[in-house]
Short mmCIF file of C-alpha atoms in Angstrom, two decimals:
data_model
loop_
_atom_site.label_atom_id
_atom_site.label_comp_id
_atom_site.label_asym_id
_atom_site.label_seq_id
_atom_site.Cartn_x
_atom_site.Cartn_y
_atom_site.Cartn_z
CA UNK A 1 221.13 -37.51 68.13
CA UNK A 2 219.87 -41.35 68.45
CA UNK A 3 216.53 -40.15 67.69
CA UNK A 4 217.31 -38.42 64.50
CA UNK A 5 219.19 -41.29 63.29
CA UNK A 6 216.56 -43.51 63.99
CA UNK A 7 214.12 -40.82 61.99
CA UNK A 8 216.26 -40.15 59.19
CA UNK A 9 216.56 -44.19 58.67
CA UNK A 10 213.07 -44.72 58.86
CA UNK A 11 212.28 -42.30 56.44
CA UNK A 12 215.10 -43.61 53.79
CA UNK A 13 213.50 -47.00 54.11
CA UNK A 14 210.16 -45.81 53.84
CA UNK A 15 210.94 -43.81 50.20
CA UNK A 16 213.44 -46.54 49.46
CA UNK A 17 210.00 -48.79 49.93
CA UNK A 18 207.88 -46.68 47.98
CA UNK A 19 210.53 -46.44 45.32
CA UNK A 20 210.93 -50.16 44.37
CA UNK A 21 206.87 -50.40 43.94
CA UNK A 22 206.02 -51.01 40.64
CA UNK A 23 202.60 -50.71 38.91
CA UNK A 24 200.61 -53.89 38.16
CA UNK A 25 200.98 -54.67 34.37
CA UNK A 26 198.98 -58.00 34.89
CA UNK A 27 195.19 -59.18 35.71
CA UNK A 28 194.27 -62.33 37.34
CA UNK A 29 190.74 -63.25 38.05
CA UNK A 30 189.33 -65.41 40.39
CA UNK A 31 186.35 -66.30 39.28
CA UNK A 32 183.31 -68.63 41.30
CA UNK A 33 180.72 -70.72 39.83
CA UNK A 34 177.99 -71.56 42.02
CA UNK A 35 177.97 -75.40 41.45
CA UNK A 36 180.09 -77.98 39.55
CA UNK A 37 177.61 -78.47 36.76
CA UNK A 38 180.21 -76.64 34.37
CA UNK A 39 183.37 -78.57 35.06
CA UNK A 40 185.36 -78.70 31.97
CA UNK A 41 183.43 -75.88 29.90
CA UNK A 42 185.61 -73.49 28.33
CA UNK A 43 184.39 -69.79 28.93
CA UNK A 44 185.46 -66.06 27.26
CA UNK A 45 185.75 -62.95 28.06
CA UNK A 46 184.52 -60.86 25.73
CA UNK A 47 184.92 -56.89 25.12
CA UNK A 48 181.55 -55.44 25.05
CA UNK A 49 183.04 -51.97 24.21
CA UNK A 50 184.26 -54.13 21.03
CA UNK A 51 181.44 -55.38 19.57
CA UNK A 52 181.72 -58.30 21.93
CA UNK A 53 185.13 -59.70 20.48
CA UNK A 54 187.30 -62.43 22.39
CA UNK A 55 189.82 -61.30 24.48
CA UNK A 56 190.83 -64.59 26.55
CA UNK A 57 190.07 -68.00 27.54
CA UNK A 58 190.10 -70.88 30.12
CA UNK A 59 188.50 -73.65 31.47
CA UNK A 60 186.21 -74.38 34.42
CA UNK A 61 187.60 -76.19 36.66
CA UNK A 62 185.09 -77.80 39.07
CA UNK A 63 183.07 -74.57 40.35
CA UNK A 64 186.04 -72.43 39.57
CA UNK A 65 188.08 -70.90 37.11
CA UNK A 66 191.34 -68.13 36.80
CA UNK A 67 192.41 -65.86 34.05
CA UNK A 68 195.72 -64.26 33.82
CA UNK A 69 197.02 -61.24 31.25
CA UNK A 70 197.42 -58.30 30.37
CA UNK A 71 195.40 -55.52 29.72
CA UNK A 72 197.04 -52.23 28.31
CA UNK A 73 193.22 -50.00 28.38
CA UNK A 74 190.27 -51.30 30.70
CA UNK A 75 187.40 -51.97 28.92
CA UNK A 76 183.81 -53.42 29.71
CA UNK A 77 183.63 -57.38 29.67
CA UNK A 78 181.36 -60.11 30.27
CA UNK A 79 182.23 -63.73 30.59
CA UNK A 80 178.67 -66.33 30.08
CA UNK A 81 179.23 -69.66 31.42
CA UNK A 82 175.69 -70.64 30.59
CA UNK A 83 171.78 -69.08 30.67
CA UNK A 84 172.03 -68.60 34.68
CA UNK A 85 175.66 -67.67 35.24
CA UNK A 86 177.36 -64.84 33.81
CA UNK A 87 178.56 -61.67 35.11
CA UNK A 88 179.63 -57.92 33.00
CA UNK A 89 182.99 -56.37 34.94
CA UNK A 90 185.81 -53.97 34.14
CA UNK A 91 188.63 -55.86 32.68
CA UNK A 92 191.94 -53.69 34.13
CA UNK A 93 195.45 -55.09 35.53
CA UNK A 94 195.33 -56.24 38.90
CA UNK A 95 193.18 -58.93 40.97
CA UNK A 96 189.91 -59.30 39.77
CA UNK A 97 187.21 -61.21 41.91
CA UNK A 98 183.92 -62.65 40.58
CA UNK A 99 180.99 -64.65 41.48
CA UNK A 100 178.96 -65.61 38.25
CA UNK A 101 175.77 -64.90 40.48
CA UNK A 102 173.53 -62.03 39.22
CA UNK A 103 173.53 -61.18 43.09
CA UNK A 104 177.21 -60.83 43.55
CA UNK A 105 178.82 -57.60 42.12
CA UNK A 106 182.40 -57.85 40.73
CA UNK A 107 185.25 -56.96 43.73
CA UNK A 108 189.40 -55.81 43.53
CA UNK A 109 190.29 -53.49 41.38
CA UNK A 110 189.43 -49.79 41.92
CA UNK A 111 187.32 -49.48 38.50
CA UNK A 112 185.23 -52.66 39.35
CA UNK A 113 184.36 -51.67 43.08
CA UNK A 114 183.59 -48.15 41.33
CA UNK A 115 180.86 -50.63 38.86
CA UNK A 116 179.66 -52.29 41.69
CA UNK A 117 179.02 -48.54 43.26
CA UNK A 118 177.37 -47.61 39.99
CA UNK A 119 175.18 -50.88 39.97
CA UNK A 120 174.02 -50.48 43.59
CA UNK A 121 172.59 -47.05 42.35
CA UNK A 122 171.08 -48.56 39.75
CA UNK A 123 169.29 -50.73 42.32
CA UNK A 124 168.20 -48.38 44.48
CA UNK A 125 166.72 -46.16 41.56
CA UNK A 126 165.01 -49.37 40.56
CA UNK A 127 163.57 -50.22 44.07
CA UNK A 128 162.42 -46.50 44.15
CA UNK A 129 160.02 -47.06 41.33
CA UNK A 130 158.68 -50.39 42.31
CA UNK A 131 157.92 -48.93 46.05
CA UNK A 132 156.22 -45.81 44.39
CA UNK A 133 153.86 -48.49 41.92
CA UNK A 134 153.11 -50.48 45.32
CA UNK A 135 152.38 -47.12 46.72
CA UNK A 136 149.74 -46.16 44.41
CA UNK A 137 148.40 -49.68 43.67
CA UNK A 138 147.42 -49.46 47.59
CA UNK A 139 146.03 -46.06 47.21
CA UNK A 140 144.45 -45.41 44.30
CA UNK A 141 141.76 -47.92 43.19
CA UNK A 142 140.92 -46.06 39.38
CA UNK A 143 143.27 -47.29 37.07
CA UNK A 144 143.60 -44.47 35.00
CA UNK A 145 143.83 -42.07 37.73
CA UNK A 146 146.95 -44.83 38.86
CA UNK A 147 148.59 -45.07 35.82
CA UNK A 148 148.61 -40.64 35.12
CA UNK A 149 150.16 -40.46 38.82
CA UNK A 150 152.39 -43.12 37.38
CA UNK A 151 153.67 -41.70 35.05
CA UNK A 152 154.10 -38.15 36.79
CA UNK A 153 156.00 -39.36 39.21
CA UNK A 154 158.44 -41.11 36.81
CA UNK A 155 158.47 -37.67 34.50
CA UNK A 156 158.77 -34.96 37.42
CA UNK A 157 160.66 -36.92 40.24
CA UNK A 158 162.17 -40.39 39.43
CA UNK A 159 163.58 -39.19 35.84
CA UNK A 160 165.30 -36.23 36.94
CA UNK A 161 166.95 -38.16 40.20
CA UNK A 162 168.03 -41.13 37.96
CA UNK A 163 169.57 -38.51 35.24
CA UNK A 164 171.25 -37.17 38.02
CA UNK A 165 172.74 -40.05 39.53
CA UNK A 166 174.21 -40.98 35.59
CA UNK A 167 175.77 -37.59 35.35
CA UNK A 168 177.60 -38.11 38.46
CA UNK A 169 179.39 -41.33 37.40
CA UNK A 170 179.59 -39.87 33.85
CA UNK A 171 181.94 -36.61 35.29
CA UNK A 172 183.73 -38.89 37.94
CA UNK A 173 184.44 -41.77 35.56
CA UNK A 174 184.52 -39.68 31.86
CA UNK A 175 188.17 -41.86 30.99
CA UNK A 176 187.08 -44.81 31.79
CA UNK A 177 184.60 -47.56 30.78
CA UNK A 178 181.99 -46.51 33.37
CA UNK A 179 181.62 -42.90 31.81
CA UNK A 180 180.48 -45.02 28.54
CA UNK A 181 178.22 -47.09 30.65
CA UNK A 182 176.13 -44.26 32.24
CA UNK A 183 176.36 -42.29 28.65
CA UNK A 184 174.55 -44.68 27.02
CA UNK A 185 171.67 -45.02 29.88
CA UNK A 186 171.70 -41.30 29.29
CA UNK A 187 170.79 -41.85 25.87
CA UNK A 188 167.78 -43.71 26.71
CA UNK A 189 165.93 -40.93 28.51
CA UNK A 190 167.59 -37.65 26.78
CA UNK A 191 167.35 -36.39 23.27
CA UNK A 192 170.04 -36.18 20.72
CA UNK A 193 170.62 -32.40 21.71
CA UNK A 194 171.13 -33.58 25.31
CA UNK A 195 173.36 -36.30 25.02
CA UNK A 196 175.78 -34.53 22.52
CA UNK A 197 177.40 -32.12 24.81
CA UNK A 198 177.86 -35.10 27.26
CA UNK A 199 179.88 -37.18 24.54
CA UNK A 200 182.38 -34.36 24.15
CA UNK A 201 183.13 -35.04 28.21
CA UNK A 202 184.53 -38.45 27.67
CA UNK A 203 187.90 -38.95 27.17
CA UNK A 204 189.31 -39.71 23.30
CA UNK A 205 190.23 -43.40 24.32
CA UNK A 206 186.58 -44.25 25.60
CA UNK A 207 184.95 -41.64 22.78
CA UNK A 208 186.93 -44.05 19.91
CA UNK A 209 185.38 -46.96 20.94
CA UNK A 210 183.80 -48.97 18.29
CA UNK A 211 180.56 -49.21 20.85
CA UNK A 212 180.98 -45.39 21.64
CA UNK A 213 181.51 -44.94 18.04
CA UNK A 214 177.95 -46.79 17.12
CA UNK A 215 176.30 -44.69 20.06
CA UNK A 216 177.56 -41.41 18.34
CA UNK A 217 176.37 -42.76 14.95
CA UNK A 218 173.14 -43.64 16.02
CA UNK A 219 172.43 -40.12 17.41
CA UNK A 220 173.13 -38.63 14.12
CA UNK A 221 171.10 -40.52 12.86
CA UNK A 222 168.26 -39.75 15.16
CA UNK A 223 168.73 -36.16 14.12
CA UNK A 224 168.96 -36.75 10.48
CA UNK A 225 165.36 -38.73 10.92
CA UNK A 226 163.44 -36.29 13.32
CA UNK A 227 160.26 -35.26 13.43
CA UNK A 228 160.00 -32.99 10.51
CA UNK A 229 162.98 -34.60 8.46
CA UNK A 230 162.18 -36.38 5.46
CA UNK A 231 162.06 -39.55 5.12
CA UNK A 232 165.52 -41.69 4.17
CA UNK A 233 164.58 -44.27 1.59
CA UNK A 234 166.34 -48.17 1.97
CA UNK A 235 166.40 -50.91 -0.42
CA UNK A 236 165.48 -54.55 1.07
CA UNK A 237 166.40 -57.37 -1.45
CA UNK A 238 164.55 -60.63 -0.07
CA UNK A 239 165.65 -64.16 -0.11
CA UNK A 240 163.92 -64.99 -3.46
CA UNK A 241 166.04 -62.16 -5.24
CA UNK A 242 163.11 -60.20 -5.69
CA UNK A 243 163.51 -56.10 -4.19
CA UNK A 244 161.53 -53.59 -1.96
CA UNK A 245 161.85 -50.28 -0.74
CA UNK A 246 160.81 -47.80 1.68
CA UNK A 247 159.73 -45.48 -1.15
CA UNK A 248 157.24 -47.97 -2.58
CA UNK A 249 154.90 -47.10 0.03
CA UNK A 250 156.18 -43.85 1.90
CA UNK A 251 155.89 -40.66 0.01
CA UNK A 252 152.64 -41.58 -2.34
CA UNK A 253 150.34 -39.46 -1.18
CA UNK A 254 148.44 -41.06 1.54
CA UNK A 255 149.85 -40.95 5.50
CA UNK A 256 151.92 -44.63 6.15
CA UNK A 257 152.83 -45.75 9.38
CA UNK A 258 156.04 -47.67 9.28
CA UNK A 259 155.77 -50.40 11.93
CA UNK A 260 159.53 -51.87 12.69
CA UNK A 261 159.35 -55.08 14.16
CA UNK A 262 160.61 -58.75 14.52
CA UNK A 263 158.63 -61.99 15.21
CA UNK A 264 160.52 -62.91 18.70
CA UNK A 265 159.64 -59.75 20.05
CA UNK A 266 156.69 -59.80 22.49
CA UNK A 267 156.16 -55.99 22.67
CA UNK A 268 156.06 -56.42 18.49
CA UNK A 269 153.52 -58.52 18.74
CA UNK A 270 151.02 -56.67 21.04
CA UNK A 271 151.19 -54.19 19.19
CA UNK A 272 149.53 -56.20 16.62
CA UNK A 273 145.85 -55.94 17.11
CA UNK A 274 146.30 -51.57 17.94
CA UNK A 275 147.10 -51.71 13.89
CA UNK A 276 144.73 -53.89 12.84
CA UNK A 277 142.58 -51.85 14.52
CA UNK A 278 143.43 -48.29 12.90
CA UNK A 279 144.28 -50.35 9.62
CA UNK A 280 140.74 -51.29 9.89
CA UNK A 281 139.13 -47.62 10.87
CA UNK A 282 141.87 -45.64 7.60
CA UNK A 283 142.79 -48.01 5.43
CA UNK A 284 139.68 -46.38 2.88
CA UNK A 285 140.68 -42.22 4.37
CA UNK A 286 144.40 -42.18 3.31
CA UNK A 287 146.13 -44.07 5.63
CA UNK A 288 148.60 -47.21 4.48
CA UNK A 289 150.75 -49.33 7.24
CA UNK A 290 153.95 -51.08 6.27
CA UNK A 291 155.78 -53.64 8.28
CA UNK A 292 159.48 -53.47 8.04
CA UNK A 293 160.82 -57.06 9.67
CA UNK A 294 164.43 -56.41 11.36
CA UNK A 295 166.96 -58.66 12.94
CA UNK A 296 164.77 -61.96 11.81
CA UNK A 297 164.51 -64.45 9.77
CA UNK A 298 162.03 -64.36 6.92
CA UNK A 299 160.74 -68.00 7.91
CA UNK A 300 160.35 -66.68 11.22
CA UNK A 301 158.96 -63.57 10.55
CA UNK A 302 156.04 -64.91 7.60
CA UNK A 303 154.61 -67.55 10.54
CA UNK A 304 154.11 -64.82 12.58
CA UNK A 305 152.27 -62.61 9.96
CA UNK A 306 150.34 -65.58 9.51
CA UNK A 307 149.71 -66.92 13.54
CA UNK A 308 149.09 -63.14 14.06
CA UNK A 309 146.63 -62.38 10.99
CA UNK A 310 148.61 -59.47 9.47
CA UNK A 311 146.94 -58.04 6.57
CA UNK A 312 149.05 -55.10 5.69
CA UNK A 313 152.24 -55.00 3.37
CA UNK A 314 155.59 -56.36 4.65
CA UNK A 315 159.45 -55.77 4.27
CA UNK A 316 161.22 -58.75 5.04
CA UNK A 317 164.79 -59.48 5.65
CA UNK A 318 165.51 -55.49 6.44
CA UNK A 319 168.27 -57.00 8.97
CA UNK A 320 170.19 -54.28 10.21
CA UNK A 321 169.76 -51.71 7.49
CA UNK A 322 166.65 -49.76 8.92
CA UNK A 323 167.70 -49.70 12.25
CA UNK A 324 170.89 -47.63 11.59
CA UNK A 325 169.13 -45.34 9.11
CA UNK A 326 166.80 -44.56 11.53
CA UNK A 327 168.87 -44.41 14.91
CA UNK A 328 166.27 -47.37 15.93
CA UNK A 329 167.67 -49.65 19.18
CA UNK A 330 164.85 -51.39 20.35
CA UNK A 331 161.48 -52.30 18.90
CA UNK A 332 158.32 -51.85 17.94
CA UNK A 333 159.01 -48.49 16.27
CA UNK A 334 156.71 -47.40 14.65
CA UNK A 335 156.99 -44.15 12.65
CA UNK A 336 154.35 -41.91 11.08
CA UNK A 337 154.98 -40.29 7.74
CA UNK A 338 153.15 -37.60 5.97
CA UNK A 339 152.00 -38.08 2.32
CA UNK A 340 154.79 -36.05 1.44
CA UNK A 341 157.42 -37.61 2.93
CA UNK A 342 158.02 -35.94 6.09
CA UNK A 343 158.39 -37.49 9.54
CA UNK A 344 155.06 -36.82 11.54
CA UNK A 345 155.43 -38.80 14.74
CA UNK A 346 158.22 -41.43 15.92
CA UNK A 347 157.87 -44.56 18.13
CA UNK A 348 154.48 -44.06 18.88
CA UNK A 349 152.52 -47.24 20.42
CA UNK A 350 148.88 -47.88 22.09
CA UNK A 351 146.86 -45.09 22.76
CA UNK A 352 149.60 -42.72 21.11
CA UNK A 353 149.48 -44.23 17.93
CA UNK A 354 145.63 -44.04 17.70
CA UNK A 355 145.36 -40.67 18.87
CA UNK A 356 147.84 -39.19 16.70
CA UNK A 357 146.68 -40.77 13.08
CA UNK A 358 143.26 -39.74 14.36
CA UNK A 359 144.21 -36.18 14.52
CA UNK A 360 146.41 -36.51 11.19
CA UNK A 361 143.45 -38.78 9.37
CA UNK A 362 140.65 -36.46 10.67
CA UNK A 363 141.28 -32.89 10.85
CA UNK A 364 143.59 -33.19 7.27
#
């Protein structure tokens, strides 16, 4: 009889316990700066999956610093303290700890040690590849022979086990900022057919993002500019007032490559001398190049046509315009076009690029 009093109150405090626990509406994060070289800076977080707007703000003090709020959806967030310290997390209610050290992953919440999961796989994908290149560096003295095994290794094993790894977190994490995360890494390695039927598996809160939103957009727009698709015309008006277009070179009867590109990126630039070289070898069978300068500024980008000996037509100013036409998100692209019109070949580079306007140029 004692003993099933003592139960029965046990149990009534335990649900009475579990009762009066309410769910965290609040975040605070504790946040650590590796030195005291910031004391008195004011830092943000921002909302990546908002096209990077403000959400809060505070001050260092000494090598630390809190934030307290509240957050009603997680979301994606960085806070930048400087060059060296910064640090992306999951902004959600609860305790949030972070260490503005790229070694340090964020900590306390159940979404952020589910990001520091995903970024550990990252890691090991990463370390995967770099152990297979030392591999064949050690092995393999030809460097062609090196760079094919390369590169079937990364199509037929490393590929497939890293777009397997992003489908996992993308079905465990589909309402949440993570699923949006691994989507658009997805993106990088699958086609627009591919990634579509993975979009309709996130939930409508992370879908109706504005950075989900720009994800979907550009993905139409990949398909609306495919291979085969002709070409969508844009109007550039420069600083001078004066006005060019797409059209005044692509679709006049000779083959263009359209060469997207910006005077601060390296890649851009070394791909330089591969057109000079086919400008030089078609210019006089049919073939025209056209640069098309993006995110830059027309200062910056004329020193750089003239430190890097460009002889071919430009666009300048094209800013953000081409890029969204085209479903380009990182450069060079470089796009061939038939003499119609039509979309031969997209972001080809080196070898690729020669090859391919060699077939078009000679066997026309």
């Amino acid at each position: 009889m004692k003993t099933n009093f003592l139960f029965t109150l046990l149990t009534g405090l335990m649900l009475l316990s579990g009762c009066s626990e309410k769910p965290v509406t609040t975040y605070t994060i504790n946040g650590t700066i590796p030195d005291n070289s910031l004391d008195g800076e004011t830092i943000y977080i921002v909302n990546r999956d908002n096209n990077n707007s403000k959400i809060d703000s505070t001050a260092i003090t000494g090598s630390t610093f809190t934030f307290t709020g509240k957050m009603d959806t997680p979301a994606f967030c960085q806070i930048t303290a400087s060059r060296e310290y910064h640090v992306s997390f999951i902004l959600e209610n609860g305790t949030i700890n972070l260490y503005l050290d790229k070694s340090e992953l964020p900590s306390g919440t159940l979404l952020n040690k589910e990001l520091a999961n995903f970024r550990t796989a990252q890691d090991k994908m990463s370390d995967m590849i770099d152990s297979k290149q030392r591999e064949l560096m050690e092995q393999i003295e030809d460097k062609n022979e090196r760079m094919q095994q390369q590169s079937d290794y990364f199509k037929n094993e490393w590929k497939p086990t890293f777009i397997a790894m992003l489908d996992s977190f993308l079905n465990k994490n589909s309402n949440n900022p993570i699923g949006a995360i691994a989507l658009n890494y997805l993106n990088i390695y699958l086609t627009p057919e591919q990634v579509k039927p993975r979009i309709a598996l996130l939930g409508e809160t992370v879908r109706n993002t504005p950075n989900m939103q720009e994800t979907i957009q550009q993905i139409e727009a990949l398909e609306q500019t495919a291979e085969g698709k002709p070409f969508v015309d844009f109007t550039i008006e420069a600083e001078d007032g004066s006005k060019a277009s797409l059209s005044d070179y692509v679709g006049k009867g000779k083959y263009a490559l359209v060469d997207f590109w910006a005077s601060w990126c390296g890649p851009c630039r070394e791909e330089t001398p591969v057109l000079a070289e086919v400008y030089k070898q078609y210019k006089d069978k049919g073939l025209e190049i056209v640069g098309v300068a993006v995110w830059d500024r027309t200062i910056d980008t004329q020193k750089a046509i003239t430190d890097l000996k460009i002889t071919w037509p430009q666009i300048l100013n094209a800013g953000e315009t081409p890029g969204k036409l085209y479903g380009i998100n990182g450069i060079p692209h470089i796009i061939l076009f038939a003499p119609d019109g039509t979309i031969i070949a997209r972001d080809l580079r080196g070898d690729n690029l020669k090859a391919k306007v060699k077939e078009v140029i000679e066997t026309k």
